[in-house]
Amino acid sequence: MSDTQLTVTLSGGDADDARAVVGALEGTFGPPQERPSDTDATVRMATFGGEGEGTGTAEDGHRPLSEPVTVTVQGTPEAVRRASDALSRVFTARDEGAAAGDQEQERQLVLES
């Protein structure tokens, strides 16, 4: 598994909120392989691959969220740390805990504007 492979699961908020969160991560990870759907889903998902790194900016991530969004990031410990750092720079983030395995880690954050 590459150091940049990351799966992001989002609940709460709307499709625009999901796009804002994914936009905040694109600055670190580049464009996602899979974007959150525009449907009326209650849980959305995005996947970032290991093909490259982002530009270091988070252009779309500065949009205020309409309500708190729960985000679970899963991947290598380095990818999870980088994702948590990127989201904390753009949003107010409350750490809701983490689970670690041999090669993967999972962290849950609640994001607010």
PDB file of C-alpha atoms in Angstrom:
ATOM      1  CA  MET A   1       0.000   0.000   0.000  1.00  0.00           C
ATOM      2  CA  SER A   2       1.342   3.439  -0.909  1.00  0.00           C
ATOM      3  CA  ASP A   3       1.873   6.077   1.773  1.00  0.00           C
ATOM      4  CA  THR A   4      -0.755   8.266   0.115  1.00  0.00           C
ATOM      5  CA  GLN A   5      -3.589   5.748  -0.306  1.00  0.00           C
ATOM      6  CA  LEU A   6      -6.556   7.000   1.714  1.00  0.00           C
ATOM      7  CA  THR A   7     -10.265   6.246   1.989  1.00  0.00           C
ATOM      8  CA  VAL A   8     -12.530   8.978   3.361  1.00  0.00           C
ATOM      9  CA  THR A   9     -16.071   8.337   4.583  1.00  0.00           C
ATOM     10  CA  LEU A  10     -18.302  11.330   5.327  1.00  0.00           C
ATOM     11  CA  SER A  11     -21.638  11.536   7.120  1.00  0.00           C
ATOM     12  CA  GLY A  12     -23.668  14.585   8.004  1.00  0.00           C
ATOM     13  CA  GLY A  13     -23.927  17.674   5.870  1.00  0.00           C
ATOM     14  CA  ASP A  14     -24.846  17.735   2.199  1.00  0.00           C
ATOM     15  CA  ALA A  15     -23.052  17.085  -1.086  1.00  0.00           C
ATOM     16  CA  ASP A  16     -21.517  20.591  -1.010  1.00  0.00           C
ATOM     17  CA  ASP A  17     -20.078  19.880   2.438  1.00  0.00           C
ATOM     18  CA  ALA A  18     -18.599  16.606   1.149  1.00  0.00           C
ATOM     19  CA  ARG A  19     -17.034  18.467  -1.790  1.00  0.00           C
ATOM     20  CA  ALA A  20     -15.544  21.055   0.602  1.00  0.00           C
ATOM     21  CA  VAL A  21     -13.940  18.316   2.725  1.00  0.00           C
ATOM     22  CA  VAL A  22     -12.580  16.500  -0.329  1.00  0.00           C
ATOM     23  CA  GLY A  23     -11.304  19.824  -1.681  1.00  0.00           C
ATOM     24  CA  ALA A  24      -9.392  20.383   1.547  1.00  0.00           C
ATOM     25  CA  LEU A  25      -7.673  17.012   1.072  1.00  0.00           C
ATOM     26  CA  GLU A  26      -6.830  17.547  -2.603  1.00  0.00           C
ATOM     27  CA  GLY A  27      -4.161  20.041  -1.596  1.00  0.00           C
ATOM     28  CA  THR A  28      -2.318  17.222   0.172  1.00  0.00           C
ATOM     29  CA  PHE A  29      -3.265  14.128  -1.851  1.00  0.00           C
ATOM     30  CA  GLY A  30      -4.149  15.404  -5.326  1.00  0.00           C
ATOM     31  CA  PRO A  31      -7.488  14.646  -7.001  1.00  0.00           C
ATOM     32  CA  PRO A  32      -9.394  11.640  -5.646  1.00  0.00           C
ATOM     33  CA  GLN A  33      -9.877   8.464  -7.656  1.00  0.00           C
ATOM     34  CA  GLU A  34     -13.460   8.389  -6.429  1.00  0.00           C
ATOM     35  CA  ARG A  35     -15.489  11.469  -5.456  1.00  0.00           C
ATOM     36  CA  PRO A  36     -18.527  11.676  -3.175  1.00  0.00           C
ATOM     37  CA  SER A  37     -21.783  11.227  -5.042  1.00  0.00           C
ATOM     38  CA  ASP A  38     -24.183  14.098  -5.642  1.00  0.00           C
ATOM     39  CA  THR A  39     -27.167  12.021  -4.594  1.00  0.00           C
ATOM     40  CA  ASP A  40     -29.173  12.347  -1.415  1.00  0.00           C
ATOM     41  CA  ALA A  41     -26.966   9.768   0.280  1.00  0.00           C
ATOM     42  CA  THR A  42     -26.452  10.012   4.021  1.00  0.00           C
ATOM     43  CA  VAL A  43     -22.925   8.590   3.778  1.00  0.00           C
ATOM     44  CA  ARG A  44     -20.477   9.616   1.069  1.00  0.00           C
ATOM     45  CA  MET A  45     -17.061   8.267   0.168  1.00  0.00           C
ATOM     46  CA  ALA A  46     -13.910   9.444  -1.584  1.00  0.00           C
ATOM     47  CA  THR A  47     -10.758   7.504  -2.384  1.00  0.00           C
ATOM     48  CA  PHE A  48      -7.316   8.982  -2.900  1.00  0.00           C
ATOM     49  CA  GLY A  49      -4.707   6.801  -4.611  1.00  0.00           C
ATOM     50  CA  GLY A  50      -0.975   6.676  -4.400  1.00  0.00           C
ATOM     51  CA  GLU A  51      -0.191   8.125  -7.832  1.00  0.00           C
ATOM     52  CA  GLY A  52       0.945  11.537  -6.715  1.00  0.00           C
ATOM     53  CA  GLU A  53       0.773  14.287  -4.213  1.00  0.00           C
ATOM     54  CA  GLY A  54      -1.236  17.454  -4.192  1.00  0.00           C
ATOM     55  CA  THR A  55      -0.083  21.010  -4.590  1.00  0.00           C
ATOM     56  CA  GLY A  56      -0.235  21.802  -0.887  1.00  0.00           C
ATOM     57  CA  THR A  57      -3.197  24.161  -1.286  1.00  0.00           C
ATOM     58  CA  ALA A  58      -6.819  23.590  -0.359  1.00  0.00           C
ATOM     59  CA  GLU A  59      -8.763  25.910  -2.651  1.00  0.00           C
ATOM     60  CA  ASP A  60     -12.190  24.272  -2.279  1.00  0.00           C
ATOM     61  CA  GLY A  61     -11.814  23.524   1.418  1.00  0.00           C
ATOM     62  CA  HIS A  62     -12.409  27.088   2.581  1.00  0.00           C
ATOM     63  CA  ARG A  63     -16.157  26.933   2.060  1.00  0.00           C
ATOM     64  CA  PRO A  64     -18.012  26.898   5.398  1.00  0.00           C
ATOM     65  CA  LEU A  65     -19.832  23.674   6.230  1.00  0.00           C
ATOM     66  CA  SER A  66     -23.612  23.826   6.589  1.00  0.00           C
ATOM     67  CA  GLU A  67     -23.474  21.559   9.652  1.00  0.00           C
ATOM     68  CA  PRO A  68     -20.960  19.341  11.458  1.00  0.00           C
ATOM     69  CA  VAL A  69     -19.594  16.550   9.274  1.00  0.00           C
ATOM     70  CA  THR A  70     -18.220  13.289  10.659  1.00  0.00           C
ATOM     71  CA  VAL A  71     -15.213  12.136   8.671  1.00  0.00           C
ATOM     72  CA  THR A  72     -13.458   8.792   8.952  1.00  0.00           C
ATOM     73  CA  VAL A  73     -10.053   8.589   7.273  1.00  0.00           C
ATOM     74  CA  GLN A  74      -8.490   5.182   6.733  1.00  0.00           C
ATOM     75  CA  GLY A  75      -5.107   4.283   5.296  1.00  0.00           C
ATOM     76  CA  THR A  76      -1.476   4.062   6.217  1.00  0.00           C
ATOM     77  CA  PRO A  77      -0.522   5.843   9.444  1.00  0.00           C
ATOM     78  CA  GLU A  78       1.306   8.518   7.416  1.00  0.00           C
ATOM     79  CA  ALA A  79      -1.704   9.131   5.135  1.00  0.00           C
ATOM     80  CA  VAL A  80      -4.082   9.342   8.102  1.00  0.00           C
ATOM     81  CA  ARG A  81      -1.781  11.789   9.877  1.00  0.00           C
ATOM     82  CA  ARG A  82      -1.462  13.961   6.764  1.00  0.00           C
ATOM     83  CA  ALA A  83      -5.234  13.918   6.205  1.00  0.00           C
ATOM     84  CA  SER A  84      -5.936  14.840   9.832  1.00  0.00           C
ATOM     85  CA  ASP A  85      -3.423  17.699   9.643  1.00  0.00           C
ATOM     86  CA  ALA A  86      -4.874  18.994   6.350  1.00  0.00           C
ATOM     87  CA  LEU A  87      -8.455  18.929   7.646  1.00  0.00           C
ATOM     88  CA  SER A  88      -7.454  20.603  10.922  1.00  0.00           C
ATOM     89  CA  ARG A  89      -5.871  23.483   8.994  1.00  0.00           C
ATOM     90  CA  VAL A  90      -9.105  24.210   7.125  1.00  0.00           C
ATOM     91  CA  PHE A  91     -11.858  23.289   9.596  1.00  0.00           C
ATOM     92  CA  THR A  92     -12.339  23.117  13.341  1.00  0.00           C
ATOM     93  CA  ALA A  93     -11.695  19.420  13.948  1.00  0.00           C
ATOM     94  CA  ARG A  94     -12.583  17.392  17.018  1.00  0.00           C
ATOM     95  CA  ASP A  95     -10.773  14.066  17.270  1.00  0.00           C
ATOM     96  CA  GLU A  96     -13.228  11.292  18.064  1.00  0.00           C
ATOM     97  CA  GLY A  97     -10.656   8.523  18.303  1.00  0.00           C
ATOM     98  CA  ALA A  98      -8.459   6.214  16.302  1.00  0.00           C
ATOM     99  CA  ALA A  99      -7.919   2.522  15.713  1.00  0.00           C
ATOM    100  CA  ALA A 100      -4.623   1.119  14.527  1.00  0.00           C
ATOM    101  CA  GLY A 101      -3.783  -2.150  12.832  1.00  0.00           C
ATOM    102  CA  ASP A 102      -0.515  -3.592  11.586  1.00  0.00           C
ATOM    103  CA  GLN A 103      -0.384  -1.522   8.409  1.00  0.00           C
ATOM    104  CA  GLU A 104      -3.499   0.650   8.477  1.00  0.00           C
ATOM    105  CA  GLN A 105      -4.976   3.229  10.761  1.00  0.00           C
ATOM    106  CA  GLU A 106      -8.435   4.739  11.053  1.00  0.00           C
ATOM    107  CA  ARG A 107      -9.280   8.094  12.631  1.00  0.00           C
ATOM    108  CA  GLN A 108     -12.654   9.736  13.109  1.00  0.00           C
ATOM    109  CA  LEU A 109     -13.000  13.519  13.178  1.00  0.00           C
ATOM    110  CA  VAL A 110     -15.991  15.815  13.526  1.00  0.00           C
ATOM    111  CA  LEU A 111     -15.493  18.894  11.358  1.00  0.00           C
ATOM    112  CA  GLU A 112     -17.137  22.276  11.766  1.00  0.00           C
ATOM    113  CA  SER A 113     -16.540  25.625  10.111  1.00  0.00           C
TER     114      SER A 113
END
